[in-house]
């Protein structure tokens, strides 16, 4: 019996058939398949745990019926309004300066003073009267100069705050203060690294840098910088860099009133109050901060928005107040949604502004044409504390 297996092996070698020594590779293949299945199960479990830990918000509902449409107003008619209060205080100053010389004859009543003529001292009062006229004129000139200086300083002081809280076009706005905003980023519902919105505002200029990290692709960086004019935020340059690709830049030329792009040789006219894809978020926040009661469900505001190669009109409609779940819990926020720009428009944008955060965005949900969803949920803010209105 013991020789039987040995004889089978010898015959196998002689006949050229595979032996049992050649079977282990098949077993190793089976083990590799088992290990691969186990790894896939672990990855699926980790992904499920990540989804379970992230805040869950219901899908956005359909917007309400539009009840009011707000558009950008021309800047030319309201522009002269700010100088008028500066001129009115200056005009009274010269009038007051002219009046003091007229009262100078008032020293004439001093002439009755010499009535006690019995004494020989009427001459001395005459010379003091002349001296009083000179001093009165000098004092009048000093008063006129002081009033003119105070009027000029008052006009200068009035010009500075007027550009911040109120827009000359009639739309009230209040630009958010500087701060480093941090957001939890999700791509197609999967939690990723923390994204940031770097926002600076010195009252005259602003800069906004949005960074969204994406695995295996690199960060998506959107940058917008410019100044603040009578319409609010006014971009001068917008750049968009996706992953390791070169940045696409759009330049807002205020002199030629044209928008030029590095991605295409075409240029488009620059409209008043024009924004880019991300500055429009802070522009909307500024307008709501200035007049929150104006934005009721159904109220829609139009913006001229530039992308990296084109310019179009966005209609952001007020949906209403909703509860948004973020890292810190539930927050009441006012939702705005972009209406379809054309038939079959697949790129969507929803913005939630929270009054408890000074009307800063607590949630931003952007859906790309290919169906990819990029979501930003409020985490915290570094720097200046939000001034809630």
Short mmCIF file of C-alpha atoms in Angstrom, two decimals:
data_model
loop_
_atom_site.label_atom_id
_atom_site.label_comp_id
_atom_site.label_asym_id
_atom_site.label_seq_id
_atom_site.Cartn_x
_atom_site.Cartn_y
_atom_site.Cartn_z
CA UNK A 1 0.00 0.00 0.00
CA UNK A 2 2.65 2.51 0.78
CA UNK A 3 4.16 2.02 -2.61
CA UNK A 4 0.98 2.94 -4.46
CA UNK A 5 1.25 6.64 -4.06
CA UNK A 6 4.89 6.50 -4.97
CA UNK A 7 4.15 4.60 -8.13
CA UNK A 8 1.44 7.15 -9.08
CA UNK A 9 3.89 9.97 -8.71
CA UNK A 10 6.44 8.21 -10.83
CA UNK A 11 3.91 7.50 -13.53
CA UNK A 12 2.75 11.11 -13.40
CA UNK A 13 6.23 12.35 -13.95
CA UNK A 14 6.73 9.87 -16.72
CA UNK A 15 3.50 10.71 -18.51
CA UNK A 16 3.98 14.48 -18.15
CA UNK A 17 0.81 15.08 -16.07
CA UNK A 18 0.87 17.84 -13.42
CA UNK A 19 1.81 16.72 -9.97
CA UNK A 20 0.49 17.80 -6.61
CA UNK A 21 3.50 20.07 -6.22
CA UNK A 22 2.10 22.28 -8.95
CA UNK A 23 -1.28 22.73 -7.18
CA UNK A 24 -0.16 25.27 -4.50
CA UNK A 25 -0.36 28.23 -6.93
CA UNK A 26 -4.07 27.56 -7.29
CA UNK A 27 -4.43 27.55 -3.51
CA UNK A 28 -2.53 30.83 -3.26
CA UNK A 29 -4.91 32.33 -5.80
CA UNK A 30 -7.83 31.33 -3.65
CA UNK A 31 -6.23 32.86 -0.58
CA UNK A 32 -5.55 36.08 -2.48
CA UNK A 33 -9.20 36.23 -3.50
CA UNK A 34 -10.30 35.74 0.10
CA UNK A 35 -7.96 38.49 1.32
CA UNK A 36 -9.24 40.85 -1.36
CA UNK A 37 -12.83 40.21 -0.32
CA UNK A 38 -11.97 40.86 3.34
CA UNK A 39 -10.24 44.13 2.47
CA UNK A 40 -13.23 45.25 0.41
CA UNK A 41 -15.54 44.45 3.30
CA UNK A 42 -13.40 46.47 5.70
CA UNK A 43 -13.31 49.43 3.32
CA UNK A 44 -17.06 49.24 2.93
CA UNK A 45 -17.50 49.16 6.70
CA UNK A 46 -15.21 52.17 7.15
CA UNK A 47 -17.12 54.06 4.49
CA UNK A 48 -20.41 53.21 6.17
CA UNK A 49 -19.10 54.40 9.53
CA UNK A 50 -17.92 57.64 7.95
CA UNK A 51 -21.33 58.24 6.46
CA UNK A 52 -23.00 57.42 9.75
CA UNK A 53 -20.88 59.97 11.61
CA UNK A 54 -21.41 62.84 9.17
CA UNK A 55 -24.42 65.15 9.54
CA UNK A 56 -27.38 64.08 7.44
CA UNK A 57 -29.45 66.80 5.79
CA UNK A 58 -32.54 66.10 3.70
CA UNK A 59 -32.29 66.71 -0.03
CA UNK A 60 -33.28 70.23 -1.09
CA UNK A 61 -36.92 70.68 -1.95
CA UNK A 62 -38.30 72.50 -4.95
CA UNK A 63 -38.23 76.31 -4.70
CA UNK A 64 -41.47 78.22 -4.07
CA UNK A 65 -43.30 80.32 -6.62
CA UNK A 66 -41.49 83.54 -7.43
CA UNK A 67 -43.26 86.57 -5.96
CA UNK A 68 -40.73 89.38 -6.49
CA UNK A 69 -37.70 89.93 -8.70
CA UNK A 70 -34.87 92.20 -7.53
CA UNK A 71 -32.38 93.47 -10.09
CA UNK A 72 -29.25 95.59 -9.92
CA UNK A 73 -29.97 99.31 -10.10
CA UNK A 74 -27.85 101.71 -12.21
CA UNK A 75 -25.20 103.55 -10.26
CA UNK A 76 -25.31 106.85 -12.23
CA UNK A 77 -28.50 108.44 -10.77
CA UNK A 78 -27.80 107.77 -7.08
CA UNK A 79 -24.08 108.51 -7.34
CA UNK A 80 -24.38 112.31 -6.76
CA UNK A 81 -26.23 111.75 -3.49
CA UNK A 82 -23.17 111.22 -1.26
CA UNK A 83 -21.50 114.58 -2.22
CA UNK A 84 -24.65 116.61 -1.44
CA UNK A 85 -24.43 116.24 2.35
CA UNK A 86 -20.75 117.17 2.11
CA UNK A 87 -21.54 120.41 0.26
CA UNK A 88 -24.35 121.57 2.51
CA UNK A 89 -22.18 122.03 5.62
CA UNK A 90 -19.55 123.86 3.59
CA UNK A 91 -21.96 126.51 2.27
CA UNK A 92 -23.09 127.78 5.69
CA UNK A 93 -19.46 128.24 6.68
CA UNK A 94 -18.76 131.06 4.19
CA UNK A 95 -22.06 132.76 5.02
CA UNK A 96 -21.12 132.83 8.68
CA UNK A 97 -17.70 134.13 7.73
CA UNK A 98 -19.25 137.03 5.80
CA UNK A 99 -21.62 137.99 8.58
CA UNK A 100 -18.98 138.79 11.25
CA UNK A 101 -17.67 141.86 9.36
CA UNK A 102 -21.19 143.32 9.35
CA UNK A 103 -21.47 143.27 13.12
CA UNK A 104 -18.21 145.22 13.32
CA UNK A 105 -20.15 148.52 13.24
CA UNK A 106 -21.63 147.35 16.54
CA UNK A 107 -18.74 148.97 18.38
CA UNK A 108 -20.38 152.30 17.43
CA UNK A 109 -22.57 152.02 20.50
CA UNK A 110 -19.31 152.45 22.32
CA UNK A 111 -19.47 156.07 21.19
CA UNK A 112 -22.01 156.90 23.92
CA UNK A 113 -19.35 155.84 26.35
CA UNK A 114 -17.53 159.13 25.86
CA UNK A 115 -20.71 161.00 26.92
CA UNK A 116 -19.11 161.81 30.24
CA UNK A 117 -17.22 164.51 28.34
CA UNK A 118 -16.33 166.46 31.48
CA UNK A 119 -13.12 164.49 31.55
CA UNK A 120 -10.52 164.93 28.86
CA UNK A 121 -10.19 161.21 28.26
CA UNK A 122 -12.50 160.67 25.24
CA UNK A 123 -9.52 160.12 22.93
CA UNK A 124 -8.30 156.91 24.56
CA UNK A 125 -11.57 155.03 23.94
CA UNK A 126 -11.28 155.77 20.20
CA UNK A 127 -8.07 153.86 19.79
CA UNK A 128 -9.35 150.78 21.65
CA UNK A 129 -12.40 150.73 19.39
CA UNK A 130 -10.15 150.47 16.36
CA UNK A 131 -8.21 147.74 18.09
CA UNK A 132 -11.46 145.92 18.87
CA UNK A 133 -12.42 146.07 15.20
CA UNK A 134 -9.16 144.44 14.23
CA UNK A 135 -9.53 141.76 16.86
CA UNK A 136 -13.14 141.17 15.88
CA UNK A 137 -12.15 140.76 12.26
CA UNK A 138 -9.32 138.44 13.27
CA UNK A 139 -11.66 136.41 15.43
CA UNK A 140 -14.20 136.29 12.62
CA UNK A 141 -11.55 135.06 10.22
CA UNK A 142 -10.43 132.45 12.74
CA UNK A 143 -14.01 131.30 13.26
CA UNK A 144 -14.55 131.08 9.52
CA UNK A 145 -11.38 129.04 9.07
CA UNK A 146 -12.29 126.74 11.95
CA UNK A 147 -15.80 126.24 10.63
CA UNK A 148 -14.47 125.49 7.17
CA UNK A 149 -11.98 122.99 8.59
CA UNK A 150 -14.64 121.32 10.73
CA UNK A 151 -16.99 121.17 7.76
CA UNK A 152 -14.28 119.60 5.64
CA UNK A 153 -13.44 117.06 8.33
CA UNK A 154 -17.12 116.30 8.87
CA UNK A 155 -17.61 115.74 5.17
CA UNK A 156 -14.56 113.47 5.10
CA UNK A 157 -15.83 111.49 8.06
CA UNK A 158 -19.29 111.24 6.58
CA UNK A 159 -17.91 109.87 3.33
CA UNK A 160 -16.17 106.90 4.97
CA UNK A 161 -18.99 105.21 6.86
CA UNK A 162 -21.47 105.91 4.10
CA UNK A 163 -19.63 103.51 1.80
CA UNK A 164 -19.86 100.57 4.18
CA UNK A 165 -23.39 100.05 5.51
CA UNK A 166 -25.47 101.56 2.69
CA UNK A 167 -25.15 101.25 -1.06
CA UNK A 168 -25.58 104.33 -3.21
CA UNK A 169 -27.76 102.32 -5.59
CA UNK A 170 -30.39 102.02 -2.89
CA UNK A 171 -29.60 98.41 -1.88
CA UNK A 172 -28.45 98.21 1.72
CA UNK A 173 -25.56 95.90 2.39
CA UNK A 174 -23.04 95.14 5.11
CA UNK A 175 -19.88 93.30 4.09
CA UNK A 176 -18.97 90.47 6.52
CA UNK A 177 -15.86 91.04 8.67
CA UNK A 178 -12.61 89.20 8.05
CA UNK A 179 -12.20 85.65 9.24
CA UNK A 180 -10.92 82.16 8.46
CA UNK A 181 -13.99 79.98 7.90
CA UNK A 182 -13.59 76.21 8.15
CA UNK A 183 -15.99 73.71 6.63
CA UNK A 184 -16.40 69.95 6.56
CA UNK A 185 -16.26 68.96 2.90
CA UNK A 186 -18.18 66.07 1.39
CA UNK A 187 -17.92 64.72 -2.14
CA UNK A 188 -20.89 62.64 -3.24
CA UNK A 189 -21.84 62.20 0.42
CA UNK A 190 -18.42 60.96 1.56
CA UNK A 191 -16.61 62.94 4.25
CA UNK A 192 -13.24 64.37 3.19
CA UNK A 193 -10.72 66.73 4.69
CA UNK A 194 -11.60 70.14 6.09
CA UNK A 195 -12.04 72.93 3.57
CA UNK A 196 -11.50 76.62 4.21
CA UNK A 197 -12.80 79.99 3.08
CA UNK A 198 -10.18 82.66 3.67
CA UNK A 199 -12.01 85.99 3.76
CA UNK A 200 -10.45 89.42 4.33
CA UNK A 201 -12.20 92.80 4.22
CA UNK A 202 -10.62 96.14 5.14
CA UNK A 203 -13.59 98.28 4.11
CA UNK A 204 -12.16 99.12 0.70
CA UNK A 205 -10.72 95.86 -0.65
CA UNK A 206 -11.49 92.20 -0.17
CA UNK A 207 -9.99 88.79 -0.92
CA UNK A 208 -11.68 85.40 -0.89
CA UNK A 209 -9.88 82.05 -1.28
CA UNK A 210 -11.92 78.84 -1.22
CA UNK A 211 -9.94 75.60 -0.85
CA UNK A 212 -11.63 72.20 -1.14
CA UNK A 213 -9.29 69.18 -0.78
CA UNK A 214 -10.07 66.17 -2.96
CA UNK A 215 -8.25 62.80 -2.63
CA UNK A 216 -6.14 61.61 -5.56
CA UNK A 217 -6.95 64.81 -7.48
CA UNK A 218 -5.57 67.63 -5.39
CA UNK A 219 -7.31 70.67 -3.93
CA UNK A 220 -9.84 72.74 -5.82
CA UNK A 221 -8.87 76.38 -5.21
CA UNK A 222 -11.11 79.29 -6.17
CA UNK A 223 -9.76 82.81 -5.62
CA UNK A 224 -11.52 86.16 -5.92
CA UNK A 225 -10.11 89.57 -5.08
CA UNK A 226 -11.23 93.12 -5.74
CA UNK A 227 -12.68 96.20 -4.07
CA UNK A 228 -15.96 97.45 -2.62
CA UNK A 229 -18.01 99.99 -4.57
CA UNK A 230 -21.55 101.38 -4.52
CA UNK A 231 -22.99 98.00 -5.50
CA UNK A 232 -21.10 96.03 -2.86
CA UNK A 233 -18.39 93.51 -3.69
CA UNK A 234 -16.70 94.28 -7.01
CA UNK A 235 -14.29 91.56 -8.24
CA UNK A 236 -11.16 92.59 -10.13
CA UNK A 237 -9.83 89.07 -10.77
CA UNK A 238 -11.19 85.55 -10.40
CA UNK A 239 -9.07 82.41 -10.70
CA UNK A 240 -10.08 78.77 -10.68
CA UNK A 241 -7.64 75.87 -10.27
CA UNK A 242 -8.82 72.28 -10.18
CA UNK A 243 -6.25 69.82 -8.95
CA UNK A 244 -2.91 70.00 -10.73
CA UNK A 245 -4.26 71.81 -13.77
CA UNK A 246 -3.21 75.34 -14.59
CA UNK A 247 -5.43 78.08 -13.19
CA UNK A 248 -8.06 79.73 -15.39
CA UNK A 249 -8.34 83.48 -14.78
CA UNK A 250 -11.07 86.02 -15.48
CA UNK A 251 -10.17 89.73 -15.31
CA UNK A 252 -12.81 92.41 -14.66
CA UNK A 253 -11.53 95.47 -16.53
CA UNK A 254 -13.36 98.46 -15.07
CA UNK A 255 -11.83 100.95 -17.51
CA UNK A 256 -12.95 99.19 -20.69
CA UNK A 257 -15.96 97.62 -18.93
CA UNK A 258 -15.04 94.20 -20.31
CA UNK A 259 -14.42 90.75 -18.81
CA UNK A 260 -11.47 88.95 -20.41
CA UNK A 261 -10.49 85.32 -19.90
CA UNK A 262 -7.29 83.33 -20.17
CA UNK A 263 -9.18 80.23 -21.23
CA UNK A 264 -10.75 81.83 -24.30
CA UNK A 265 -9.92 84.88 -26.45
CA UNK A 266 -13.51 86.07 -26.21
CA UNK A 267 -14.48 88.98 -23.98
CA UNK A 268 -17.85 90.02 -22.63
CA UNK A 269 -19.31 93.30 -21.35
CA UNK A 270 -18.97 94.05 -17.65
CA UNK A 271 -22.31 94.80 -16.01
CA UNK A 272 -22.84 96.87 -12.87
CA UNK A 273 -22.65 94.71 -9.76
CA UNK A 274 -21.08 91.78 -11.66
CA UNK A 275 -19.78 88.88 -9.55
CA UNK A 276 -17.88 85.64 -10.00
CA UNK A 277 -18.91 82.13 -9.01
CA UNK A 278 -17.83 82.49 -5.38
CA UNK A 279 -17.90 86.22 -4.68
CA UNK A 280 -21.65 86.05 -5.33
CA UNK A 281 -21.93 84.05 -2.08
CA UNK A 282 -20.45 86.88 -0.02
CA UNK A 283 -22.36 89.48 -2.04
CA UNK A 284 -25.59 87.70 -1.18
CA UNK A 285 -24.50 87.54 2.45
CA UNK A 286 -23.78 91.29 2.42
CA UNK A 287 -27.19 92.12 0.97
CA UNK A 288 -29.04 89.89 3.44
CA UNK A 289 -27.03 91.35 6.33
CA UNK A 290 -28.07 94.83 5.22
CA UNK A 291 -31.79 94.05 4.90
CA UNK A 292 -32.71 90.55 6.15
CA UNK A 293 -36.46 91.20 6.26
CA UNK A 294 -36.51 91.91 2.54
CA UNK A 295 -35.67 88.32 1.58
CA UNK A 296 -38.87 86.37 2.08
CA UNK A 297 -39.85 83.11 0.36
CA UNK A 298 -40.27 83.71 -3.34
CA UNK A 299 -38.12 86.85 -3.49
CA UNK A 300 -35.56 86.41 -6.28
CA UNK A 301 -32.48 88.51 -6.97
CA UNK A 302 -30.57 88.52 -10.24
CA UNK A 303 -26.78 88.65 -10.45
CA UNK A 304 -24.44 88.91 -13.39
CA UNK A 305 -21.93 86.13 -12.68
CA UNK A 306 -18.69 85.36 -14.53
CA UNK A 307 -17.24 81.87 -14.77
CA UNK A 308 -13.77 80.97 -16.03
CA UNK A 309 -14.85 81.39 -19.67
CA UNK A 310 -18.27 83.06 -19.81
CA UNK A 311 -20.67 85.46 -18.13
CA UNK A 312 -24.36 84.83 -17.48
CA UNK A 313 -27.28 85.87 -15.29
CA UNK A 314 -28.03 83.96 -12.11
CA UNK A 315 -31.42 84.14 -10.41
CA UNK A 316 -31.12 83.25 -6.72
CA UNK A 317 -34.51 82.64 -5.17
CA UNK A 318 -35.28 82.75 -1.46
CA UNK A 319 -36.73 79.39 -0.41
CA UNK A 320 -37.22 80.01 3.31
CA UNK A 321 -35.79 79.14 6.72
CA UNK A 322 -34.66 75.55 7.29
CA UNK A 323 -32.77 73.60 9.95
CA UNK A 324 -29.27 72.60 8.88
CA UNK A 325 -27.30 69.96 10.77
CA UNK A 326 -23.57 70.60 10.99
CA UNK A 327 -20.79 69.62 13.36
CA UNK A 328 -22.12 71.90 16.09
CA UNK A 329 -25.71 70.67 15.84
CA UNK A 330 -28.79 72.13 14.20
CA UNK A 331 -28.79 75.74 12.99
CA UNK A 332 -31.63 77.76 11.52
CA UNK A 333 -30.60 79.09 8.13
CA UNK A 334 -32.24 80.80 5.18
CA UNK A 335 -31.93 78.83 1.99
CA UNK A 336 -31.32 80.32 -1.44
CA UNK A 337 -31.36 78.26 -4.62
CA UNK A 338 -30.29 79.11 -8.13
CA UNK A 339 -33.04 78.74 -10.68
CA UNK A 340 -32.23 76.90 -13.94
CA UNK A 341 -30.42 79.20 -16.31
CA UNK A 342 -31.66 77.41 -19.40
CA UNK A 343 -33.51 74.28 -20.47
CA UNK A 344 -31.78 71.16 -19.19
CA UNK A 345 -29.44 73.01 -16.82
CA UNK A 346 -27.77 70.39 -14.61
CA UNK A 347 -25.42 72.58 -12.59
CA UNK A 348 -27.17 73.52 -9.36
CA UNK A 349 -26.27 75.68 -6.40
CA UNK A 350 -27.93 75.94 -2.98
CA UNK A 351 -26.75 78.31 -0.25
CA UNK A 352 -27.86 78.39 3.39
CA UNK A 353 -27.12 81.61 5.34
CA UNK A 354 -27.39 81.44 9.14
CA UNK A 355 -28.38 84.57 11.13
CA UNK A 356 -26.63 83.14 14.21
CA UNK A 357 -23.35 83.28 12.24
CA UNK A 358 -23.83 86.84 11.05
CA UNK A 359 -25.55 85.57 7.87
CA UNK A 360 -22.45 83.67 6.80
CA UNK A 361 -22.95 80.48 4.77
CA UNK A 362 -23.50 77.46 7.00
CA UNK A 363 -23.97 75.09 4.07
CA UNK A 364 -23.11 75.25 0.37
CA UNK A 365 -24.19 72.47 -1.97
CA UNK A 366 -22.94 72.57 -5.55
CA UNK A 367 -23.87 69.98 -8.16
CA UNK A 368 -21.62 69.77 -11.20
CA UNK A 369 -22.95 68.95 -14.69
CA UNK A 370 -21.49 65.43 -14.42
CA UNK A 371 -23.55 64.79 -11.27
CA UNK A 372 -20.72 65.17 -8.74
CA UNK A 373 -21.85 66.93 -5.56
CA UNK A 374 -19.50 69.07 -3.52
CA UNK A 375 -20.86 70.06 -0.12
CA UNK A 376 -19.45 72.37 2.54
CA UNK A 377 -20.84 72.26 6.09
CA UNK A 378 -19.92 74.80 8.75
CA UNK A 379 -17.26 73.64 11.22
CA UNK A 380 -15.97 76.76 12.98
CA UNK A 381 -14.45 80.18 12.43
CA UNK A 382 -11.02 81.46 13.33
CA UNK A 383 -10.20 85.11 13.88
CA UNK A 384 -12.87 87.74 14.47
CA UNK A 385 -16.05 86.45 16.06
CA UNK A 386 -19.13 86.69 13.81
CA UNK A 387 -21.26 89.74 14.55
CA UNK A 388 -24.79 88.46 14.27
CA UNK A 389 -27.38 90.95 13.30
#
